[in-house]
CSV table of C-alpha atoms in Angstrom, one decimal:
chain,number,residue,atom,x,y,z
A,1,MET,CA,0.0,0.0,0.0
A,2,GLU,CA,2.8,2.4,0.9
A,3,MET,CA,4.5,1.8,-2.5
A,4,THR,CA,1.2,2.4,-4.3
A,5,ALA,CA,0.7,5.8,-2.6
A,6,ILE,CA,4.3,6.8,-3.3
A,7,VAL,CA,4.1,5.9,-7.0
A,8,LEU,CA,0.7,7.7,-7.3
A,9,LEU,CA,1.9,10.9,-5.7
A,10,VAL,CA,5.3,11.0,-7.4
A,11,VAL,CA,3.9,10.4,-10.9
A,12,PHE,CA,1.0,12.9,-10.3
A,13,PHE,CA,3.2,15.8,-9.0
A,14,ALA,CA,5.9,15.1,-11.6
A,15,LEU,CA,3.3,15.5,-14.3
A,16,LEU,CA,2.0,18.7,-12.7
A,17,VAL,CA,5.5,20.1,-12.7
A,18,LEU,CA,5.7,19.3,-16.4
A,19,SER,CA,2.6,21.4,-16.9
A,20,VAL,CA,0.4,18.4,-17.9
A,21,PRO,CA,-3.3,19.3,-17.5
A,22,VAL,CA,-4.7,18.2,-14.1
A,23,SER,CA,-7.2,15.7,-15.5
A,24,PHE,CA,-4.5,14.0,-17.6
A,25,ALA,CA,-2.1,14.0,-14.6
A,26,ILE,CA,-4.7,12.3,-12.4
A,27,GLY,CA,-5.6,9.8,-15.1
A,28,LEU,CA,-2.0,8.9,-16.1
A,29,ALA,CA,-0.8,8.7,-12.5
A,30,THR,CA,-3.7,6.4,-11.7
A,31,LEU,CA,-3.1,4.2,-14.7
A,32,ALA,CA,0.7,4.0,-14.0
A,33,THR,CA,-0.1,2.8,-10.5
A,34,MET,CA,-2.6,0.3,-11.7
A,35,VAL,CA,-0.1,-1.1,-14.2
A,36,MET,CA,2.4,-1.6,-11.3
A,37,SER,CA,-0.2,-3.7,-9.4
A,38,MET,CA,-1.6,-5.7,-12.3
A,39,ASP,CA,-1.0,-6.4,-16.0
A,40,MET,CA,-1.4,-3.8,-18.7
A,41,THR,CA,-4.7,-5.1,-20.1
A,42,PRO,CA,-6.5,-5.5,-16.8
A,43,ALA,CA,-5.2,-2.0,-15.8
A,44,VAL,CA,-6.5,-0.3,-18.9
A,45,THR,CA,-9.8,-2.1,-18.8
A,46,THR,CA,-10.3,-1.3,-15.1
A,47,MET,CA,-9.4,2.3,-15.7
A,48,ALA,CA,-11.9,2.6,-18.6
A,49,GLN,CA,-14.6,1.0,-16.5
A,50,ARG,CA,-14.1,3.3,-13.5
A,51,MET,CA,-14.0,6.4,-15.6
A,52,ALA,CA,-17.2,5.5,-17.4
A,53,GLY,CA,-18.8,4.5,-14.2
A,54,GLY,CA,-17.9,7.8,-12.6
A,55,LEU,CA,-19.9,9.6,-15.3
A,56,ASN,CA,-22.9,7.3,-15.0
A,57,SER,CA,-24.9,9.5,-12.8
A,58,PHE,CA,-28.2,11.3,-13.5
A,59,ALA,CA,-27.3,14.1,-11.1
A,60,LEU,CA,-24.3,15.0,-13.3
A,61,LEU,CA,-26.7,16.0,-16.1
A,62,ALA,CA,-27.4,19.2,-14.1
A,63,ILE,CA,-23.8,20.4,-14.7
A,64,PRO,CA,-23.9,21.1,-18.4
A,65,PHE,CA,-27.3,22.9,-18.1
A,66,PHE,CA,-26.0,25.2,-15.3
A,67,VAL,CA,-22.8,25.8,-17.2
A,68,LEU,CA,-24.8,26.8,-20.3
A,69,SER,CA,-27.1,29.1,-18.3
A,70,GLY,CA,-24.1,30.7,-16.8
A,71,GLN,CA,-22.6,31.3,-20.2
A,72,ILE,CA,-25.8,32.9,-21.5
A,73,MET,CA,-26.2,35.1,-18.5
A,74,GLY,CA,-22.6,36.1,-18.6
A,75,ARG,CA,-23.2,37.6,-22.0
A,76,GLY,CA,-26.7,38.8,-21.5
A,77,GLY,CA,-26.3,42.0,-19.5
A,78,ILE,CA,-27.0,40.3,-16.2
A,79,ALA,CA,-23.7,41.5,-14.5
A,80,LYS,CA,-24.3,45.1,-15.5
A,81,ARG,CA,-27.8,45.2,-13.9
A,82,LEU,CA,-26.6,43.4,-10.7
A,83,ILE,CA,-23.7,45.9,-10.3
A,84,GLU,CA,-26.1,48.9,-10.8
A,85,CYS,CA,-28.5,47.4,-8.3
A,86,ALA,CA,-25.7,47.0,-5.7
A,87,MET,CA,-24.3,50.4,-6.4
A,88,ALA,CA,-27.7,52.0,-5.8
A,89,LEU,CA,-28.1,50.2,-2.5
A,90,ILE,CA,-24.7,50.5,-0.9
A,91,GLY,CA,-22.5,52.6,-3.2
A,92,ALA,CA,-22.6,55.6,-0.9
A,93,LEU,CA,-21.1,53.8,2.1
A,94,PRO,CA,-17.4,54.1,2.9
A,95,GLY,CA,-15.5,51.8,0.5
A,96,GLY,CA,-18.7,51.7,-1.5
A,97,LEU,CA,-17.2,50.4,-4.7
A,98,ALA,CA,-15.4,47.6,-2.9
A,99,LEU,CA,-18.6,46.7,-1.2
A,100,VAL,CA,-20.5,46.7,-4.5
A,101,ASN,CA,-17.7,44.5,-5.9
A,102,VAL,CA,-18.3,41.9,-3.2
A,103,VAL,CA,-22.1,42.0,-3.4
A,104,SER,CA,-22.1,41.8,-7.2
A,105,CYS,CA,-19.7,38.8,-7.2
A,106,MET,CA,-22.0,37.1,-4.7
A,107,LEU,CA,-25.1,37.7,-6.7
A,108,PHE,CA,-23.6,36.9,-10.1
A,109,GLY,CA,-21.7,33.9,-8.7
A,110,ALA,CA,-25.0,32.6,-7.3
A,111,ILE,CA,-26.7,33.0,-10.6
A,112,SER,CA,-24.0,31.6,-12.8
A,113,GLY,CA,-22.6,29.0,-10.4
A,114,SER,CA,-19.1,29.8,-11.5
A,115,ALA,CA,-16.3,31.7,-9.6
A,116,VAL,CA,-14.3,32.2,-12.8
A,117,ALA,CA,-17.4,33.6,-14.6
A,118,ALA,CA,-18.1,36.0,-11.7
A,119,THR,CA,-14.5,37.1,-11.7
A,120,SER,CA,-14.6,37.8,-15.5
A,121,ALA,CA,-18.0,39.4,-15.7
A,122,ILE,CA,-17.8,41.6,-12.5
A,123,GLY,CA,-14.1,42.2,-12.6
A,124,SER,CA,-14.1,43.5,-16.2
A,125,PHE,CA,-16.5,46.3,-15.1
A,126,MET,CA,-15.7,46.9,-11.5
A,127,LEU,CA,-11.8,47.0,-11.6
A,128,PRO,CA,-11.6,49.9,-14.1
A,129,GLU,CA,-14.3,51.8,-12.1
A,130,MET,CA,-12.4,51.3,-8.8
A,131,LYS,CA,-9.2,52.4,-10.4
A,132,LYS,CA,-10.9,55.6,-11.6
A,133,ALA,CA,-12.1,56.3,-8.1
A,134,GLY,CA,-8.6,56.1,-6.7
A,135,TYR,CA,-8.7,52.5,-5.3
A,136,ASP,CA,-5.4,50.6,-5.3
A,137,GLU,CA,-5.6,48.3,-8.2
A,138,ASN,CA,-4.0,45.4,-6.3
A,139,PHE,CA,-6.5,45.7,-3.5
A,140,SER,CA,-9.3,45.8,-6.0
A,141,ALA,CA,-8.0,42.7,-7.7
A,142,ALA,CA,-7.7,40.9,-4.3
A,143,VAL,CA,-11.3,41.8,-3.4
A,144,THR,CA,-12.6,40.5,-6.8
A,145,ALA,CA,-10.7,37.2,-6.4
A,146,ALA,CA,-11.9,36.5,-2.9
A,147,ALA,CA,-15.5,37.6,-3.4
A,148,SER,CA,-16.0,35.6,-6.6
A,149,THR,CA,-15.7,32.3,-4.7
A,150,THR,CA,-18.8,33.0,-2.6
A,151,GLY,CA,-20.9,31.9,-5.6
A,152,LEU,CA,-19.7,28.3,-5.1
A,153,LEU,CA,-21.5,28.2,-1.8
A,154,ILE,CA,-24.6,30.1,-2.8
A,155,PRO,CA,-26.7,27.9,-5.1
A,156,PRO,CA,-27.1,26.7,-7.7
A,157,SER,CA,-23.5,25.4,-7.4
A,158,ASN,CA,-22.0,22.7,-9.6
A,159,ILE,CA,-19.4,21.7,-7.0
A,160,LEU,CA,-22.1,21.0,-4.4
A,161,ILE,CA,-23.6,18.5,-7.0
A,162,VAL,CA,-20.2,16.9,-7.3
A,163,TYR,CA,-19.9,16.6,-3.6
A,164,ALA,CA,-23.4,15.0,-3.4
A,165,ILE,CA,-22.2,12.3,-5.7
A,166,ALA,CA,-18.9,11.8,-3.9
A,167,SER,CA,-20.5,11.6,-0.5
A,168,GLY,CA,-22.8,8.7,-1.6
A,169,GLY,CA,-26.1,10.5,-1.8
A,170,VAL,CA,-26.4,13.6,0.3
A,171,SER,CA,-29.5,15.6,-0.8
A,172,ILE,CA,-28.6,18.2,-3.4
A,173,ALA,CA,-31.5,20.3,-2.3
A,174,ALA,CA,-30.3,20.2,1.3
A,175,LEU,CA,-26.8,21.1,0.2
A,176,PHE,CA,-28.1,24.0,-1.8
A,177,MET,CA,-30.0,25.3,1.2
A,178,ALA,CA,-27.1,24.7,3.6
A,179,GLY,CA,-24.8,26.9,1.5
A,180,TYR,CA,-26.8,30.1,1.8
A,181,LEU,CA,-25.9,31.2,5.3
A,182,PRO,CA,-22.1,30.3,5.1
A,183,GLY,CA,-21.9,32.0,1.7
A,184,ILE,CA,-23.5,35.2,3.0
A,185,LEU,CA,-21.3,35.1,6.1
A,186,VAL,CA,-18.2,35.0,3.9
A,187,GLY,CA,-19.5,37.9,1.9
A,188,LEU,CA,-20.2,39.9,5.0
A,189,ALA,CA,-16.7,39.1,6.4
A,190,LEU,CA,-15.1,40.4,3.2
A,191,MET,CA,-17.3,43.5,3.3
A,192,VAL,CA,-16.1,44.3,6.8
A,193,ILE,CA,-12.4,44.1,5.7
A,194,CYS,CA,-13.2,46.3,2.7
A,195,PHE,CA,-15.0,48.8,4.9
A,196,ILE,CA,-12.0,49.0,7.4
A,197,HIS,CA,-9.5,49.3,4.5
A,198,ALA,CA,-11.5,52.1,2.9
A,199,LYS,CA,-11.8,54.0,6.1
A,200,ARG,CA,-8.0,53.8,6.7
A,201,LYS,CA,-7.2,54.8,3.1
A,202,GLY,CA,-9.8,57.5,3.0
A,203,TYR,CA,-11.3,56.4,-0.3
A,204,ALA,CA,-14.0,58.8,-1.6
A,205,THR,CA,-17.6,57.7,-1.3
A,206,SER,CA,-20.2,57.9,-4.1
A,207,ALA,CA,-23.1,60.4,-4.0
A,208,ARG,CA,-26.4,59.1,-2.7
A,209,LEU,CA,-28.9,58.4,-5.4
A,210,PRO,CA,-32.5,59.6,-5.3
A,211,VAL,CA,-35.0,57.0,-4.0
A,212,LYS,CA,-36.7,56.9,-7.4
A,213,VAL,CA,-33.4,55.9,-9.1
A,214,VAL,CA,-32.6,53.3,-6.5
A,215,VAL,CA,-36.1,51.7,-7.0
A,216,GLU,CA,-35.5,51.7,-10.8
A,217,LYS,CA,-32.1,50.0,-10.5
A,218,VAL,CA,-33.5,47.4,-8.0
A,219,LEU,CA,-36.5,46.6,-10.2
A,220,ALA,CA,-34.2,46.3,-13.3
A,221,ALA,CA,-32.2,43.6,-11.4
A,222,VAL,CA,-35.3,41.6,-10.2
A,223,PRO,CA,-35.7,39.5,-13.4
A,224,SER,CA,-32.1,38.4,-13.1
A,225,LEU,CA,-32.4,37.6,-9.4
A,226,PHE,CA,-35.7,35.7,-10.0
A,227,LEU,CA,-33.6,32.9,-11.5
A,228,ILE,CA,-32.4,31.9,-8.0
A,229,VAL,CA,-36.0,31.9,-6.8
A,230,LEU,CA,-37.2,29.9,-9.7
A,231,VAL,CA,-34.5,27.2,-9.6
A,232,ILE,CA,-34.2,26.8,-5.8
A,233,GLY,CA,-38.0,27.3,-5.2
A,234,GLY,CA,-38.7,24.6,-7.7
A,235,ILE,CA,-36.3,22.1,-6.2
A,236,ILE,CA,-37.4,22.8,-2.6
A,237,GLY,CA,-41.0,22.6,-3.6
A,238,GLY,CA,-40.5,19.2,-5.3
A,239,ILE,CA,-41.7,20.6,-8.6
A,240,PHE,CA,-38.5,19.4,-10.4
A,241,THR,CA,-35.2,17.8,-9.7
A,242,ALA,CA,-31.8,19.5,-9.7
A,243,THR,CA,-31.2,18.3,-13.3
A,244,GLU,CA,-34.6,19.6,-14.5
A,245,ALA,CA,-33.8,22.8,-12.7
A,246,GLY,CA,-30.7,23.2,-14.8
A,247,ALA,CA,-32.9,22.9,-18.0
A,248,ILE,CA,-35.3,25.5,-16.5
A,249,ALA,CA,-32.3,27.8,-15.8
A,250,VAL,CA,-31.2,27.5,-19.5
A,251,PHE,CA,-34.7,28.3,-20.8
A,252,TYR,CA,-35.1,31.3,-18.4
A,253,SER,CA,-31.7,32.7,-19.1
A,254,MET,CA,-32.4,32.5,-22.9
A,255,LEU,CA,-35.7,34.2,-22.4
A,256,LEU,CA,-34.1,36.9,-20.3
A,257,SER,CA,-30.9,37.5,-22.3
A,258,ILE,CA,-32.3,37.0,-25.9
A,259,GLY,CA,-36.0,37.8,-25.5
A,260,ILE,CA,-36.2,40.6,-22.9
A,261,TYR,CA,-32.8,42.3,-22.5
A,262,ARG,CA,-31.9,41.4,-26.2
A,263,GLU,CA,-28.1,41.6,-25.4
A,264,VAL,CA,-27.5,38.1,-26.9
A,265,LYS,CA,-28.2,37.5,-30.6
A,266,TRP,CA,-29.4,34.2,-31.9
A,267,ALA,CA,-26.3,34.2,-34.1
A,268,GLU,CA,-24.2,34.1,-31.0
A,269,PHE,CA,-26.0,31.1,-29.5
A,270,PRO,CA,-23.9,28.4,-31.3
A,271,GLN,CA,-20.7,30.0,-29.9
A,272,LEU,CA,-22.2,29.9,-26.4
A,273,LEU,CA,-23.1,26.2,-26.9
A,274,LEU,CA,-19.6,25.5,-28.0
A,275,LYS,CA,-18.1,27.3,-25.0
A,276,ALA,CA,-20.4,25.5,-22.6
A,277,ALA,CA,-19.6,22.2,-24.2
A,278,GLU,CA,-15.9,22.9,-23.8
A,279,THR,CA,-16.2,23.8,-20.1
A,280,THR,CA,-18.5,20.8,-19.4
A,281,SER,CA,-16.0,18.4,-21.1
A,282,ILE,CA,-13.2,19.7,-18.9
A,283,VAL,CA,-15.3,19.2,-15.8
A,284,LEU,CA,-16.5,15.8,-16.8
A,285,LEU,CA,-13.0,14.6,-17.7
A,286,LEU,CA,-11.9,15.7,-14.3
A,287,ILE,CA,-14.7,13.8,-12.7
A,288,ALA,CA,-14.0,10.6,-14.7
A,289,ALA,CA,-10.3,10.7,-13.9
A,290,SER,CA,-10.8,11.6,-10.3
A,291,THR,CA,-13.3,8.8,-9.8
A,292,ALA,CA,-10.8,6.3,-11.1
A,293,MET,CA,-8.2,7.6,-8.7
A,294,SER,CA,-10.7,7.5,-5.8
A,295,TRP,CA,-11.5,3.9,-6.6
A,296,LEU,CA,-7.7,3.0,-6.6
A,297,LEU,CA,-7.2,4.7,-3.3
A,298,SER,CA,-10.2,2.8,-1.8
A,299,PHE,CA,-9.0,-0.5,-3.4
A,300,GLU,CA,-5.6,-0.1,-1.6
A,301,ASN,CA,-7.4,0.8,1.6
A,302,ILE,CA,-5.6,4.2,1.8
A,303,PRO,CA,-8.7,6.2,3.0
A,304,GLN,CA,-9.3,3.7,5.8
A,305,THR,CA,-5.6,3.7,6.8
A,306,PHE,CA,-5.4,7.5,6.8
A,307,SER,CA,-8.7,7.8,8.7
A,308,GLN,CA,-7.3,5.5,11.4
A,309,PHE,CA,-4.1,7.4,11.5
A,310,LEU,CA,-6.0,10.7,12.1
A,311,LEU,CA,-8.1,9.2,14.8
A,312,GLU,CA,-5.1,7.8,16.6
A,313,LEU,CA,-3.2,11.0,16.3
A,314,SER,CA,-5.5,12.8,18.7
A,315,ASP,CA,-8.8,12.1,20.5
A,316,ASN,CA,-9.7,15.8,20.4
A,317,PRO,CA,-12.3,16.6,17.7
A,318,ILE,CA,-11.2,20.2,17.6
A,319,VAL,CA,-7.6,19.2,16.7
A,320,ILE,CA,-8.6,16.6,14.1
A,321,LEU,CA,-11.0,18.9,12.3
A,322,LEU,CA,-8.4,21.7,12.3
A,323,LEU,CA,-5.8,19.2,10.8
A,324,ILE,CA,-8.3,18.2,8.1
A,325,ASN,CA,-8.9,21.9,7.3
A,326,LEU,CA,-5.2,22.6,7.1
A,327,VAL,CA,-4.6,19.6,4.7
A,328,LEU,CA,-7.5,20.7,2.5
A,329,ILE,CA,-6.2,24.3,2.3
A,330,VAL,CA,-2.8,23.0,1.1
A,331,VAL,CA,-4.6,20.6,-1.3
A,332,GLY,CA,-6.8,23.5,-2.6
A,333,ALA,CA,-3.7,25.5,-3.4
A,334,PHE,CA,-2.4,22.8,-5.8
A,335,LEU,CA,-5.5,20.9,-7.0
A,336,ASP,CA,-8.7,22.0,-8.8
A,337,MET,CA,-11.9,21.8,-6.7
A,338,THR,CA,-13.6,19.0,-8.6
A,339,PRO,CA,-10.9,16.3,-8.3
A,340,ALA,CA,-10.1,17.5,-4.7
A,341,VAL,CA,-13.8,16.9,-3.7
A,342,LEU,CA,-13.9,13.5,-5.4
A,343,ILE,CA,-10.6,12.2,-4.1
A,344,PHE,CA,-10.6,13.6,-0.5
A,345,THR,CA,-14.3,13.2,0.4
A,346,PRO,CA,-13.9,9.4,0.8
A,347,ILE,CA,-10.8,10.0,2.9
A,348,PHE,CA,-12.0,12.7,5.3
A,349,LEU,CA,-15.8,12.2,5.4
A,350,PRO,CA,-15.7,9.0,7.5
A,351,VAL,CA,-13.4,10.7,10.0
A,352,ALA,CA,-15.7,13.7,10.3
A,353,MET,CA,-18.7,11.5,10.8
A,354,GLN,CA,-17.0,9.6,13.5
A,355,LEU,CA,-16.5,12.9,15.2
A,356,GLY,CA,-20.2,13.7,15.0
A,357,MET,CA,-20.2,16.0,12.0
A,358,SER,CA,-23.0,15.4,9.5
A,359,PRO,CA,-22.2,14.9,5.8
A,360,LEU,CA,-24.1,18.1,5.1
A,361,GLN,CA,-21.9,20.2,7.4
A,362,PHE,CA,-18.8,18.5,6.1
A,363,GLY,CA,-19.7,19.2,2.5
A,364,ILE,CA,-20.2,22.9,3.2
A,365,MET,CA,-16.9,23.0,5.2
A,366,MET,CA,-15.0,21.3,2.4
A,367,VAL,CA,-16.4,23.5,-0.4
A,368,LEU,CA,-15.7,26.7,1.6
A,369,ASN,CA,-12.2,25.4,2.4
A,370,LEU,CA,-11.4,24.6,-1.2
A,371,SER,CA,-12.9,27.9,-2.3
A,372,ILE,CA,-10.0,29.6,-0.5
A,373,GLY,CA,-7.7,27.6,-2.7
A,374,LEU,CA,-9.2,29.0,-5.9
A,375,CYS,CA,-7.8,32.4,-5.0
A,376,SER,CA,-4.5,31.0,-3.6
A,377,PRO,CA,-1.2,30.6,-5.5
A,378,PRO,CA,0.3,28.7,-7.2
A,379,VAL,CA,-2.6,27.3,-9.3
A,380,GLY,CA,-5.7,29.3,-8.2
A,381,ALA,CA,-7.7,29.8,-11.4
A,382,VAL,CA,-9.6,32.8,-10.1
A,383,LEU,CA,-6.3,34.5,-9.0
A,384,PHE,CA,-4.9,34.4,-12.5
A,385,VAL,CA,-8.1,35.5,-14.2
A,386,THR,CA,-8.2,38.5,-11.9
A,387,CYS,CA,-4.5,39.4,-12.5
A,388,ALA,CA,-5.2,39.3,-16.2
A,389,ILE,CA,-8.2,41.6,-16.0
A,390,ALA,CA,-6.4,44.0,-13.5
A,391,LYS,CA,-3.2,43.9,-15.6
A,392,THR,CA,-1.2,43.3,-12.4
A,393,LYS,CA,1.2,40.6,-11.2
A,394,LEU,CA,0.4,37.8,-8.9
A,395,GLU,CA,3.0,38.8,-6.3
A,396,ARG,CA,1.5,42.3,-6.0
A,397,ILE,CA,-1.9,41.1,-4.8
A,398,ILE,CA,-0.8,38.6,-2.2
A,399,LYS,CA,-0.4,41.3,0.5
A,400,PRO,CA,-3.9,42.8,0.1
A,401,LEU,CA,-5.3,39.3,-0.1
A,402,LEU,CA,-4.0,38.3,3.4
A,403,PRO,CA,-6.7,40.2,5.4
A,404,LEU,CA,-9.3,38.7,3.1
A,405,TYR,CA,-7.9,35.2,3.6
A,406,ILE,CA,-8.1,35.7,7.4
A,407,ALA,CA,-11.7,36.8,7.1
A,408,MET,CA,-12.5,33.7,5.0
A,409,PHE,CA,-10.6,31.4,7.4
A,410,VAL,CA,-12.6,32.8,10.4
A,411,VAL,CA,-15.9,31.9,8.7
A,412,LEU,CA,-14.4,28.5,7.8
A,413,MET,CA,-13.7,27.9,11.5
A,414,LEU,CA,-17.3,28.9,12.4
A,415,VAL,CA,-18.7,26.5,9.8
A,416,THR,CA,-16.4,23.8,11.1
A,417,TYR,CA,-17.3,24.1,14.8
A,418,VAL,CA,-20.8,25.4,14.7
A,419,PRO,CA,-23.2,22.9,13.0
A,420,TRP,CA,-26.1,25.3,13.2
A,421,ILE,CA,-24.7,27.6,10.5
A,422,SER,CA,-24.9,24.9,7.9
A,423,GLU,CA,-27.9,23.0,9.1
A,424,VAL,CA,-30.4,25.7,10.3
A,425,VAL,CA,-31.9,26.5,6.8
A,426,PRO,CA,-32.2,22.8,5.6
A,427,ASN,CA,-33.8,21.9,9.0
A,428,MET,CA,-36.2,24.8,8.8
A,429,LEU,CA,-37.3,23.5,5.4
A,430,GLY,CA,-37.5,19.9,6.5
A,431,LEU,CA,-34.7,18.7,4.1
């Protein structure tokens, strides 16, 4: 077993160093380890079976639908209306533009279900505006990177669907509801940091808008925000499943972006389909390869051995959960969220459950933890997208990111040790 783990890790990290895409690195490392344990033909056959089996899930059908709806809304003028709504409501507060950035990322991330989409859509508009208002461009980039991850907790969220599959059947509806309060807490924590930073730097505030204008801006954003009500309300009400909700989201986003706002032309739709297919294929390949690696780890009893090691390391639940979080933070800095969830859920979930943590709470804790990795070097996707938009270098935004990291980590600790935060909304709804 020790040799299996060593070969798997060495091949995997060697491939990452050689800049091999993560999905291929996972698949090739798994195959190489299988070949070491069995003949070539059985190894290849087993690998193919496990990859195909990993994709044989009805719940995964929701992912391409939500990806497509996010693509449509990203091009359909949704971001602009959400930003204007947030600006009308809180733009006059100290650090108003930074606060608007956070709120807009939360709202758009929740609608699109993608941190990268939120970074691109909101950052492309907000970063130039913040620069004009005198905000430090590195601080602005840091705020965008951190805030864009909140959409992974606030539903609909593709990564919560992946966790539901990896955990063996946690209710997607319950996970969606469980993500609301932690996601909002992360957003509020980031807003507190922005408020304090703005007061210290003396950034100028925006003029208060007349009530009539505020009402107009809010009403203009209502159709966009209604998507969340439509999707989540339908799932909670038992009207349709998460997969069917994805199809409804596509239909509604098309109606909104093409029919009402008219900012997406029918001629652009094939391009949006192609982009959504490309993104979906990347996600599904990651899922397939990660499922094969997860099976190999389980076959070699590595999760059970590691779980036993953690439980023998300490009998204090606080210490063990802290160790799990620290390991996941390191993992999140090097590995994409999807394979991280699929590979490490079977390892850490049994330990967490033995300590009295529900699968629901653990899922929210894990996604929040790995969200921090999305805006962490060396491979944080959101971080590099933000740097490209802000036209700044990675090393320049690390310092302004640190207070935001601390704020997110504080919320992570609250989610870890206070079950009520994750479970109160699902319990209220009887999920």
